[in-house]
XYZ file of C-alpha atoms in Angstrom:
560
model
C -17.640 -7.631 -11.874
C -21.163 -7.846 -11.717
C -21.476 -4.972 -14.010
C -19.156 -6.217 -16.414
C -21.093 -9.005 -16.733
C -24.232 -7.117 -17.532
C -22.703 -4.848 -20.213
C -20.881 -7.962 -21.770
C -24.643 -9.490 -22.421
C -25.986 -6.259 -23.298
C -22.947 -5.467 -26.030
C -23.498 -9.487 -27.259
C -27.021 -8.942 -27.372
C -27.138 -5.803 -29.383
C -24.835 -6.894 -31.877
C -26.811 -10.214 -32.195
C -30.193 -7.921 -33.065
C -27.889 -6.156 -35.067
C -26.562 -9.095 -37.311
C -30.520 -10.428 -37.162
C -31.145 -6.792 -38.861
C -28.978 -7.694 -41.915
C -30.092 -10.964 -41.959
C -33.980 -9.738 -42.628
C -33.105 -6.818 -44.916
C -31.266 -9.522 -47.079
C -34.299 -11.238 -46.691
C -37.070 -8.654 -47.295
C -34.431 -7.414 -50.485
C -34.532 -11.083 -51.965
C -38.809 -11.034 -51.613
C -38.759 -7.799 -53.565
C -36.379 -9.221 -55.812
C -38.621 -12.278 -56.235
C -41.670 -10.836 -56.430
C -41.088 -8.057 -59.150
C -41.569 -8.876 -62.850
C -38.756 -9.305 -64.839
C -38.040 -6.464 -67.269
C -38.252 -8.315 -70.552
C -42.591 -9.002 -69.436
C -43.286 -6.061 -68.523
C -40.916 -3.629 -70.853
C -41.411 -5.875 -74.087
C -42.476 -3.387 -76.104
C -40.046 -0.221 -74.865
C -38.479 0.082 -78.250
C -35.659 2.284 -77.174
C -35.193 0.235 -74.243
C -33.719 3.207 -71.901
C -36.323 2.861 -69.303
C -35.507 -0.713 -68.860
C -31.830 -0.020 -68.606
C -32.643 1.952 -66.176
C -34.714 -0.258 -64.272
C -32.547 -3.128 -64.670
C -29.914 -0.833 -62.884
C -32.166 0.095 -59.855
C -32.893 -3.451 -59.699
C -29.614 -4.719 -59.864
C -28.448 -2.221 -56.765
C -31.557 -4.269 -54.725
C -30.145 -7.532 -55.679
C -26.206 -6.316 -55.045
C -27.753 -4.466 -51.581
C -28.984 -8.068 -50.758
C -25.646 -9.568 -50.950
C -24.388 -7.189 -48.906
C -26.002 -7.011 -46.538
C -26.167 -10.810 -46.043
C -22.597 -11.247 -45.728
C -22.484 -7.772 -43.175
C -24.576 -10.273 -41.009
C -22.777 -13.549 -41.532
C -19.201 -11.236 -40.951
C -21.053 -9.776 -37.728
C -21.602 -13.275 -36.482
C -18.199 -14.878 -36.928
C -15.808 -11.837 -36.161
C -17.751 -9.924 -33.533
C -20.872 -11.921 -32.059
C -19.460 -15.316 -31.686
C -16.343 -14.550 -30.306
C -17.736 -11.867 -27.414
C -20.578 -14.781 -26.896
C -17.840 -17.021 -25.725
C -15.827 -14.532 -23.966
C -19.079 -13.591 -22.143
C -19.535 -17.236 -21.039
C -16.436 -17.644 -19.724
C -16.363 -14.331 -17.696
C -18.789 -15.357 -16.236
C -18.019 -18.569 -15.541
C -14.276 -17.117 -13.806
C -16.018 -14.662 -11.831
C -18.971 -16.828 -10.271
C -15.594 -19.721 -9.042
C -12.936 -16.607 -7.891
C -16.933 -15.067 -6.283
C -17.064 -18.052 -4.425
C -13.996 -19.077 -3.279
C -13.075 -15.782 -1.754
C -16.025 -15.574 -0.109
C -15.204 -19.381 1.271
C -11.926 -17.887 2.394
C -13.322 -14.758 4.045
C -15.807 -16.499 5.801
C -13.385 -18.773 7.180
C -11.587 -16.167 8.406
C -14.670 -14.232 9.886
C -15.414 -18.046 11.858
C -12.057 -18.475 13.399
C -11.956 -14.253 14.270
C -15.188 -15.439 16.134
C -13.561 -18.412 17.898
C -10.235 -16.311 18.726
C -12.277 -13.669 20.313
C -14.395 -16.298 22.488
C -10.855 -17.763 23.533
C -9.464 -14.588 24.671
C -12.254 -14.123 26.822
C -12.105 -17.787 28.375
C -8.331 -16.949 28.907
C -8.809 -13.454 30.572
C -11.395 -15.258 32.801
C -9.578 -18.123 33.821
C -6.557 -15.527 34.720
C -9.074 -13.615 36.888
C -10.244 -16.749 38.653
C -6.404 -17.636 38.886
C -6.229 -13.965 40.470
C -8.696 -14.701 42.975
C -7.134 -17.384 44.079
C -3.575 -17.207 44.109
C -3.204 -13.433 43.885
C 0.235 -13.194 43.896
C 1.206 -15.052 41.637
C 3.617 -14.875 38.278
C 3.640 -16.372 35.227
C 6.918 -18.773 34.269
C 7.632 -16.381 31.025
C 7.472 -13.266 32.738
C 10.282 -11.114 31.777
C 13.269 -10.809 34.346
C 16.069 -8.144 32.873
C 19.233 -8.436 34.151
C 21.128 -5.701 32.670
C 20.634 -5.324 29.382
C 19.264 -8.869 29.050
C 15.787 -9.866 28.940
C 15.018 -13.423 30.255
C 12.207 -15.365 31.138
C 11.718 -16.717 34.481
C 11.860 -20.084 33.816
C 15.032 -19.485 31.845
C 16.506 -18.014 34.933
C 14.939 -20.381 36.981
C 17.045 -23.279 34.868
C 20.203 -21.187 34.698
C 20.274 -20.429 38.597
C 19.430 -24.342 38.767
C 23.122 -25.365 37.151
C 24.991 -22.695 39.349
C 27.395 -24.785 41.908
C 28.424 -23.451 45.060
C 31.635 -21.955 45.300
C 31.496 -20.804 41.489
C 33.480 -17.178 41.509
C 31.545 -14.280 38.758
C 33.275 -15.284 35.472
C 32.653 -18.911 36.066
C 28.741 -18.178 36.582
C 28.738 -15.795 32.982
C 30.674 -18.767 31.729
C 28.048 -21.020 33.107
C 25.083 -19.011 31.378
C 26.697 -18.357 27.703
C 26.934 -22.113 27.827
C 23.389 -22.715 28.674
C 22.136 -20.206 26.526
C 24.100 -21.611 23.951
C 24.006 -17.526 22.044
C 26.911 -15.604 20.606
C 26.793 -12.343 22.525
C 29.000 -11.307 24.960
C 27.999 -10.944 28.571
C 30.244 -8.358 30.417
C 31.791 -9.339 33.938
C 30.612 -7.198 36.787
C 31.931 -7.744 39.652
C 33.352 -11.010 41.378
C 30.209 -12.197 42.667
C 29.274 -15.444 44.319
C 26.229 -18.262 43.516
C 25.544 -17.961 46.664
C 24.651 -14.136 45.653
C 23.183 -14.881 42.788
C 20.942 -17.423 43.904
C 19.981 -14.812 46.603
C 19.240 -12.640 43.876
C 16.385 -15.311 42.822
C 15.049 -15.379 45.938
C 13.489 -11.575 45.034
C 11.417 -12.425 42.302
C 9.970 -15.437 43.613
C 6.398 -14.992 44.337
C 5.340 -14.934 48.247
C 3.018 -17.817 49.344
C -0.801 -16.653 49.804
C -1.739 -16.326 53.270
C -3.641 -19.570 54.158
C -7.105 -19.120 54.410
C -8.380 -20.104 57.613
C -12.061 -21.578 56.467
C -10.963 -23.790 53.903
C -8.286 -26.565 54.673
C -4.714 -25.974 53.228
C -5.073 -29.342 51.407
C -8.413 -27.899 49.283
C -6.708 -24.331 49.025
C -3.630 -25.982 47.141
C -6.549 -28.229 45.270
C -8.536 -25.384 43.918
C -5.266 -22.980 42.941
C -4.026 -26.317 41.063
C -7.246 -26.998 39.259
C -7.292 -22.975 38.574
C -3.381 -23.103 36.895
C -4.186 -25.753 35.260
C -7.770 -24.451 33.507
C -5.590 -20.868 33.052
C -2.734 -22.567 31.301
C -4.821 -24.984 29.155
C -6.994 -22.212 28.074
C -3.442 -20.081 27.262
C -2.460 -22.459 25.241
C -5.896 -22.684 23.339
C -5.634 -19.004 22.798
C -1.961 -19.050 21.719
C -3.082 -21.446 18.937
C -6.203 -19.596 18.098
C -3.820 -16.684 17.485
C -1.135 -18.176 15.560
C -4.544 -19.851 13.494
C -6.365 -16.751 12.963
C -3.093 -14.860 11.751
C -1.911 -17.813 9.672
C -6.103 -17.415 7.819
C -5.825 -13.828 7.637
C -2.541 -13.708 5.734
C -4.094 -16.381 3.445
C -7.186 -14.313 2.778
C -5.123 -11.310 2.171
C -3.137 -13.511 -0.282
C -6.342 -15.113 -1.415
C -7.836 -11.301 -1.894
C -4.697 -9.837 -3.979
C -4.808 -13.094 -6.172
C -8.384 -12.303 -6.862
C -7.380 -8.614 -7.643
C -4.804 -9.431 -10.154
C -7.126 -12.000 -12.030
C -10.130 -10.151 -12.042
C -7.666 -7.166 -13.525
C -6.167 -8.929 -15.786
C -9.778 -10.564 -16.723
C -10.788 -7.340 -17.597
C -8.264 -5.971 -19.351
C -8.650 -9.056 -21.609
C -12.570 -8.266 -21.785
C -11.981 -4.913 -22.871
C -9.842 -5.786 -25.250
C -12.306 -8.505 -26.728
C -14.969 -5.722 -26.798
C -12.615 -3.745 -28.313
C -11.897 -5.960 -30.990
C -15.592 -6.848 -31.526
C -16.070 -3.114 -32.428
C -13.044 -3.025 -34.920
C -14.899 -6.384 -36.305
C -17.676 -4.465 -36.710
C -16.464 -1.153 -38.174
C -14.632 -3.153 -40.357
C -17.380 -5.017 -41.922
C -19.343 -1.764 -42.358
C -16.268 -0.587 -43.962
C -17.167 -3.432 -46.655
C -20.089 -1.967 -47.867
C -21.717 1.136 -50.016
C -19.419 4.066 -50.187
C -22.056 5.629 -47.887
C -21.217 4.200 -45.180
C -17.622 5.040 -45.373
C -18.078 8.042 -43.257
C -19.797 6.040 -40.164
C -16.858 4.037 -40.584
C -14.315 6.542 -40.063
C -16.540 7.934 -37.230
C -16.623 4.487 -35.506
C -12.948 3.947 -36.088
C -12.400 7.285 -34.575
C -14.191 6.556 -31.293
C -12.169 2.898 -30.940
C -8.984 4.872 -30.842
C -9.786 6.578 -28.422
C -10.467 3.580 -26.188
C -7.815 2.476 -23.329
C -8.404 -0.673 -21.737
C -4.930 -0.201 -19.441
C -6.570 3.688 -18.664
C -10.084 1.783 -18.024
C -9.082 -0.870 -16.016
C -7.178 2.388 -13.741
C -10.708 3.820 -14.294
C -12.536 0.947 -12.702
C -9.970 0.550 -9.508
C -9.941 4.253 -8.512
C -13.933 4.155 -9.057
C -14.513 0.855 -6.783
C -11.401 1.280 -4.240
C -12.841 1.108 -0.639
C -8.892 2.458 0.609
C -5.259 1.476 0.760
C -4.114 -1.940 1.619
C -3.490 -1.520 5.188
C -3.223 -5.100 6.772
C -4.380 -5.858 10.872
C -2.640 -8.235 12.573
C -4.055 -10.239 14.932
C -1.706 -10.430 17.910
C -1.537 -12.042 21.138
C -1.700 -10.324 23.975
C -0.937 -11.817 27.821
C -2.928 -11.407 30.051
C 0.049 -10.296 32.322
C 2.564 -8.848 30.549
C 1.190 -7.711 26.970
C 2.028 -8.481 23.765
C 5.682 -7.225 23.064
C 7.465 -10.461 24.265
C 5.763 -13.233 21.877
C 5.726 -11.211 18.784
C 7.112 -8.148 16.311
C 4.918 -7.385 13.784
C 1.458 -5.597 15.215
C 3.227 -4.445 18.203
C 3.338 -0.702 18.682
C 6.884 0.672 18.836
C 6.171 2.413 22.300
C 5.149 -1.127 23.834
C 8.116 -2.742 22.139
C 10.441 0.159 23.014
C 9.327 -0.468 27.048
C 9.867 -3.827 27.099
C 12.867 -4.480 24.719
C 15.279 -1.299 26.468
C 15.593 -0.423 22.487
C 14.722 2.732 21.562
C 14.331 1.293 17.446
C 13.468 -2.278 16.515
C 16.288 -3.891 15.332
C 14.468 -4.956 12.534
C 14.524 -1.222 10.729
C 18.216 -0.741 12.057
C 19.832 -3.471 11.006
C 17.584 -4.091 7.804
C 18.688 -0.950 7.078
C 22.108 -1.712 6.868
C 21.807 -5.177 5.144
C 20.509 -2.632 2.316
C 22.806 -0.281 2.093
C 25.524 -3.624 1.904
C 23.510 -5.033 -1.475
C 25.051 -4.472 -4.451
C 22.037 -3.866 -6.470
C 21.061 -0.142 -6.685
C 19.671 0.293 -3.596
C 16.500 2.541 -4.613
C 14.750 -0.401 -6.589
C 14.930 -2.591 -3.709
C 12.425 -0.352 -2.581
C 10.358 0.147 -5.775
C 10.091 -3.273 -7.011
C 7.519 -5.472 -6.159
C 7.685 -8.629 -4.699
C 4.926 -11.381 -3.918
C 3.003 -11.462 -1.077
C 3.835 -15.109 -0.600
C 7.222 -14.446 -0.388
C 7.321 -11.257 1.798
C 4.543 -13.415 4.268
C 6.792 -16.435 4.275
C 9.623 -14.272 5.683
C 7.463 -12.543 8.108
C 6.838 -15.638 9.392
C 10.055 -16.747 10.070
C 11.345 -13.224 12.226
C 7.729 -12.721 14.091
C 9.754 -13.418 17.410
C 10.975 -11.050 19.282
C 13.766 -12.781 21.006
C 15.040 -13.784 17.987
C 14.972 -10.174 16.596
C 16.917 -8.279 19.269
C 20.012 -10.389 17.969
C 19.251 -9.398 14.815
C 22.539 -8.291 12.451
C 23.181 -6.616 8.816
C 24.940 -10.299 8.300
C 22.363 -12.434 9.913
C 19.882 -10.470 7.576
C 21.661 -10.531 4.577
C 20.817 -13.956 3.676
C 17.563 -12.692 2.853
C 16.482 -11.434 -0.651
C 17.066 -7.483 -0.288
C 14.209 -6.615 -2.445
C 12.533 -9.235 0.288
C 13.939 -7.212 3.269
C 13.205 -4.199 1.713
C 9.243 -5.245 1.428
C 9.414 -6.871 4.890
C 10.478 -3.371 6.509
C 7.478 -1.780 4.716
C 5.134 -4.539 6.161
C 6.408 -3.693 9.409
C 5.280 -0.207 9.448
C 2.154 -1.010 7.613
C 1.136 -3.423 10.115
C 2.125 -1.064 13.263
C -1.438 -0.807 14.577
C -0.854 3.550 14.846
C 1.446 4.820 12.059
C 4.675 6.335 13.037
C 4.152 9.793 12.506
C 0.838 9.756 15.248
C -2.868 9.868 14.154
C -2.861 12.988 15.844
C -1.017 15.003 13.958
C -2.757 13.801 10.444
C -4.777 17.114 10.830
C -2.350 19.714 11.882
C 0.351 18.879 9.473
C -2.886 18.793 6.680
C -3.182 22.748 7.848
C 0.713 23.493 7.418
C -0.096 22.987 3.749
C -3.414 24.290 3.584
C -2.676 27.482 5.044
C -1.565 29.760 1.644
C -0.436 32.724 4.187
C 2.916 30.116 5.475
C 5.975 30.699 3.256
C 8.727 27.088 2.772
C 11.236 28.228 5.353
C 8.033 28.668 8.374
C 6.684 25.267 7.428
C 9.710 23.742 8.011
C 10.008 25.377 11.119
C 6.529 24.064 12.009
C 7.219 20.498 10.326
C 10.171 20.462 13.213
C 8.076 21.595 16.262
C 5.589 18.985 15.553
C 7.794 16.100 15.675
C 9.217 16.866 18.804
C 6.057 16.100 19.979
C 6.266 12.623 18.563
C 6.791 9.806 21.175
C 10.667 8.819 20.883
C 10.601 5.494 19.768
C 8.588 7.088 16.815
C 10.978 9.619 16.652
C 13.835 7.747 15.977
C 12.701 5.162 14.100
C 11.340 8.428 11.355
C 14.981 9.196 12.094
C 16.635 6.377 10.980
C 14.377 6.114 7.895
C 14.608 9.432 6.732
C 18.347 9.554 7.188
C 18.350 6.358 4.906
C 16.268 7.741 2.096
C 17.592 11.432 1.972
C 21.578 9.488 1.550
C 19.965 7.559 -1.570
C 18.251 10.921 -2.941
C 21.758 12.973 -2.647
C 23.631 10.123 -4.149
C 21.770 9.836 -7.265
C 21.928 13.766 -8.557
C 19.892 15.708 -11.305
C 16.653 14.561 -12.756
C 17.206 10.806 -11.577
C 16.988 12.448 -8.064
C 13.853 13.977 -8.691
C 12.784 10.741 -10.461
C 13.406 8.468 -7.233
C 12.126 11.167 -4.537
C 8.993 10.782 -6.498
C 9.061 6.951 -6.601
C 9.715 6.856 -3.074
C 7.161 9.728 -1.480
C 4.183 7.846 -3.334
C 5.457 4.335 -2.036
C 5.590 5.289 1.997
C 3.483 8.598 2.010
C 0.387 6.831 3.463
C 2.602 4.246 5.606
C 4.147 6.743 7.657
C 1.140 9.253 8.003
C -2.459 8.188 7.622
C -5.838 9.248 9.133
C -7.521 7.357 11.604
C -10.430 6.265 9.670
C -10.001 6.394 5.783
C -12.787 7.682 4.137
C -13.653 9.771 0.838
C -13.261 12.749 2.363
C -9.371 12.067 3.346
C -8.799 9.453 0.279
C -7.049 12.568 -2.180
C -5.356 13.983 0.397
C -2.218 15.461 -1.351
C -0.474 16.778 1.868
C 1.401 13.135 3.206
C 3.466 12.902 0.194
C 4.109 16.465 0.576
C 5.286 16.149 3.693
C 7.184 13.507 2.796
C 9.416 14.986 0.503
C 9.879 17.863 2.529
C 11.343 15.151 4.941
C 13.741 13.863 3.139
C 14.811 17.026 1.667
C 15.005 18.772 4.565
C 16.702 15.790 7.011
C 19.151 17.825 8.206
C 17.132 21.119 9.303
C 14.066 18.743 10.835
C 16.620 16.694 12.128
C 19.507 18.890 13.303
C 21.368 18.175 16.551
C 19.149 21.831 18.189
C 15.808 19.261 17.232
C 16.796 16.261 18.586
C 17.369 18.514 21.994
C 13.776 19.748 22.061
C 12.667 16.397 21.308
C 14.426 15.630 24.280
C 13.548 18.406 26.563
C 9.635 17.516 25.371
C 10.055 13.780 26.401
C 12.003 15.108 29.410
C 9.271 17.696 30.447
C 6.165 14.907 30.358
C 8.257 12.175 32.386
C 8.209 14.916 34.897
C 4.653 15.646 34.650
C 3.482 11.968 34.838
């Protein structure tokens, strides 16, 4: 922007010496005008009065040159000079506020990164003194599975709490579907007692330290009460610092793509006004002596030629310091990670562990609450929708318990263009991509190498993956199954048309290098992979590669 600036002053200034030019030739033509004797003085006695014809032609083109040129200044300054001058002003004026208030934003952001990071390391510190202390002990929300539920402690805690004695098993599931107050629907097994159950509590509960023998029990309880206390207060400081620093970042990014767009549209609009200052220009040349007819048409040919959409694209791909890739700040317990008090930013291993899900409900029912809208299903992957929008929702489904209940209906009240963009968010903000950093390289060779035919690619495409961790595995799965059943419904060229629309959308979210840099920027081979993907689904896919996935996961279980 700075540049622009620069060459906006530089074009303005130019065409101001430029006008001035005119001005003083006018000038300097109206002196010599002045300040030759008329002809009727000096050619009194020219009896056949052709040499003063003559002269009183070749003064006249001095006297018409003057007027000419005048008005080729006067015409500079109203259609080119004045009009750039006050674009110029304002430019700047846009530029210098937008300069500012992003850098406001970002360095609000920076300050609270700052304060979340000291926060963190009060909270891991506190937990280690609480450690010290009170070494067995267990945080309240740590997660208790029964079955295939997950529960907190203190939610079991107050569910074991309104048992009754004497209650047989399908009172007790009664008991708990009440208390929960959810829809699902908790299988019976076996006749059970509360006595059993509450027996069953008994194993999680954390053993009493042994008393230490130097310090009196009264100060031992004293100093592990003072030490919860300074852990939980300084959880709860870094909860909020989280939720805070998250909240800033989203705005900056918001802030940040605002910026973008104005400053793109600002200079499209100053191109344009350049543009036009040119045509001003030609044109008033065009005005003059015949001789100038041919600069003109040369000037003229030059403007044509002159893009502002292509410059603008020009100016992006020139300045671009990489993709938007966004970074989540998450929090992470000290205990038991980050997978149970968020979704987005968690990796889909850590969420697979602690969820029992082998895909995030998010991707497997958003992926159905797709295919159920009635608008044609590839644009709801093309079309763009506002940040704002796509951050608000975000914000609503960034809980985890909330998403394992997740269903095609319960997403369907959402926007699907909205759902569609939220799923992409999702595996933009996954903080490793879900085909691994690892194999960035070896897949790049697979397409390097000129020696490998289609069909032993392929081959080579579906080795690789096996190798993939499974919760990546499946979740490429379910994608790729969802994009290669749009491709085959659409036929013909429109086929082509929307593999190509969708390759260059999620090329770089599903495989990326570690560090983007200008070496890796043009890489060509992700959305070549990518549409070998979807057109191949059912070889890379095939019921013999889902085995060797299996047998791969199988094989380093064993070895671990």
């Amino acid at each position: 922007m700075q540049q622009s600036i620069e060459e906006n002053w530089v074009i303005a200034n130019y065409l101001k010496q430029r006008a001035a030019v005119e001005t003083a030739y006018a000038q300097q033509l109206a002196q010599l005008e002045a300040q030759t004797p008329k002809p009727d003085v000096a050619f009194e006695r020219d009896v056949g009065a052709g040499l003063k014809k003559c002269f009183e032609v070749v003064r006249a083109e001095s006297s018409e040159c003057e007027e000419t040129h005048r008005q080729r200044g006067e015409n500079l300054l109203n259609t080119s000079i004045d009009p750039l001058q006050r674009f110029s002003s304002r430019y700047e004026r846009i530029v210098n506020l937008t300069k500012q208030r992003t850098s406001a934003a970002v360095s609000r952001f920076v300050d609270a990164a700052h304060e979340l990071q000291a926060s963190r390391q009060t909270y891991e510190a506190k937990c280690r003194a609480l450690q010290a202390i009170y070494p067995d002990y267990s945080p309240p929300d740590h997660p208790v599975w029964l079955g295939q539920w997950t529960f907190t402690q203190r939610q079991v805690s107050h569910l074991l709490d309104s048992v009754e004695d004497g209650m047989d098993g399908q009172a007790i599931l009664d008991r708990v579907q009440h208390e929960l107050g959810t829809q699902c629907t908790i299988h019976r097994s076996g006749p059970g007692r509360s006595q059993d159950l509450r027996r069953t509590r008994l194993a999680w509960i954390p053993a009493a330290p042994e008393a230490n023998h130097r310090i009196p029990p009264r100060r031992q309880q004293h100093n592990r009460e003072v030490a919860l206390r300074e852990m939980n207060h300084a959880d709860a400081v870094y909860r909020e610092c989280v939720r805070r620093v998250d909240r800033l970042r989203m705005q900056t990014e918001e802030i940040l793509f605002n910026h973008y767009e104005e400053m793109e549209s600002l200079e499209l609009e100053r191109i344009q006004t350049i543009k036009q200052a040119f045509i001003g220009m030609a044109a008033t040349l065009s005005n003059s002596i015949p001789r100038y007819a041919e600069l003109y048409d040369k000037m003229m040919l030059y403007q044509e030629t002159l893009k502002p959409d292509k410059d603008v694209e020009f100016i992006v791909e020139q300045y671009r310091t990489g993709r938007f890739c966004p970074k989540p700040f998450i929090y992470a317990n000290f205990f038991y990670g980050a997978a149970m008090d968020q979704l987005f930013g968690v990796s889909l291993e850590e969420y697979s562990r602690v969820h029992k899900v082998v895909v995030p409900p998010l991707i497997t029912q958003g992926l159905a609450a797709i295919e159920a809208g009635l608008i044609e299903r590839i644009k709801m992957w093309t079309n763009e929708v506002p940040l704002e929008q796509v951050h608000e929702a975000r914000d609503r489904l960034n809980d985890p318990t909330r998403s394992l209940v997740f269903t095609a209906e319960s997403l369907e009240r959402y926007d699907v263009q909205v759902l569609a963009s939220l799923i992409r968010l999702y595996l933009m903000e996954l903080p490793e991509c879900v085909i691994t950093f690892e194999l960035y390289d070896p897949i790049k060779q697979f397409y390097t190498n000129q020696h490998l035919d289609d069909a032993a690619r392929v081959m080579s495409i579906s080795n690789l993956l096996c190798t993939l961790p499974s919760s990546n595995f499946y979740t490429l799965k379910a994608l790729l199954d969802h994009f290669h059943r749009l491709i085959n419904e659409s036929g013909g060229t429109q086929a082509d048309e929307w593999l190509s629309s969708l390759t260059s959308l999620f090329c770089h979210i599903l495989v990326r290098p570690p560090v983007e840099s200008t070496l890796n920027s043009h890489d060509r081979h992700p959305q070549r992979l990518l549409r070998d993907l979807i057109r191949q689904y059912p070889v890379l896919f095939s019921d013999a590669a889902i085995k060797a996935h299996e047998d791969y996961c199988h094989r380093g279980a064993i070895i671990m």
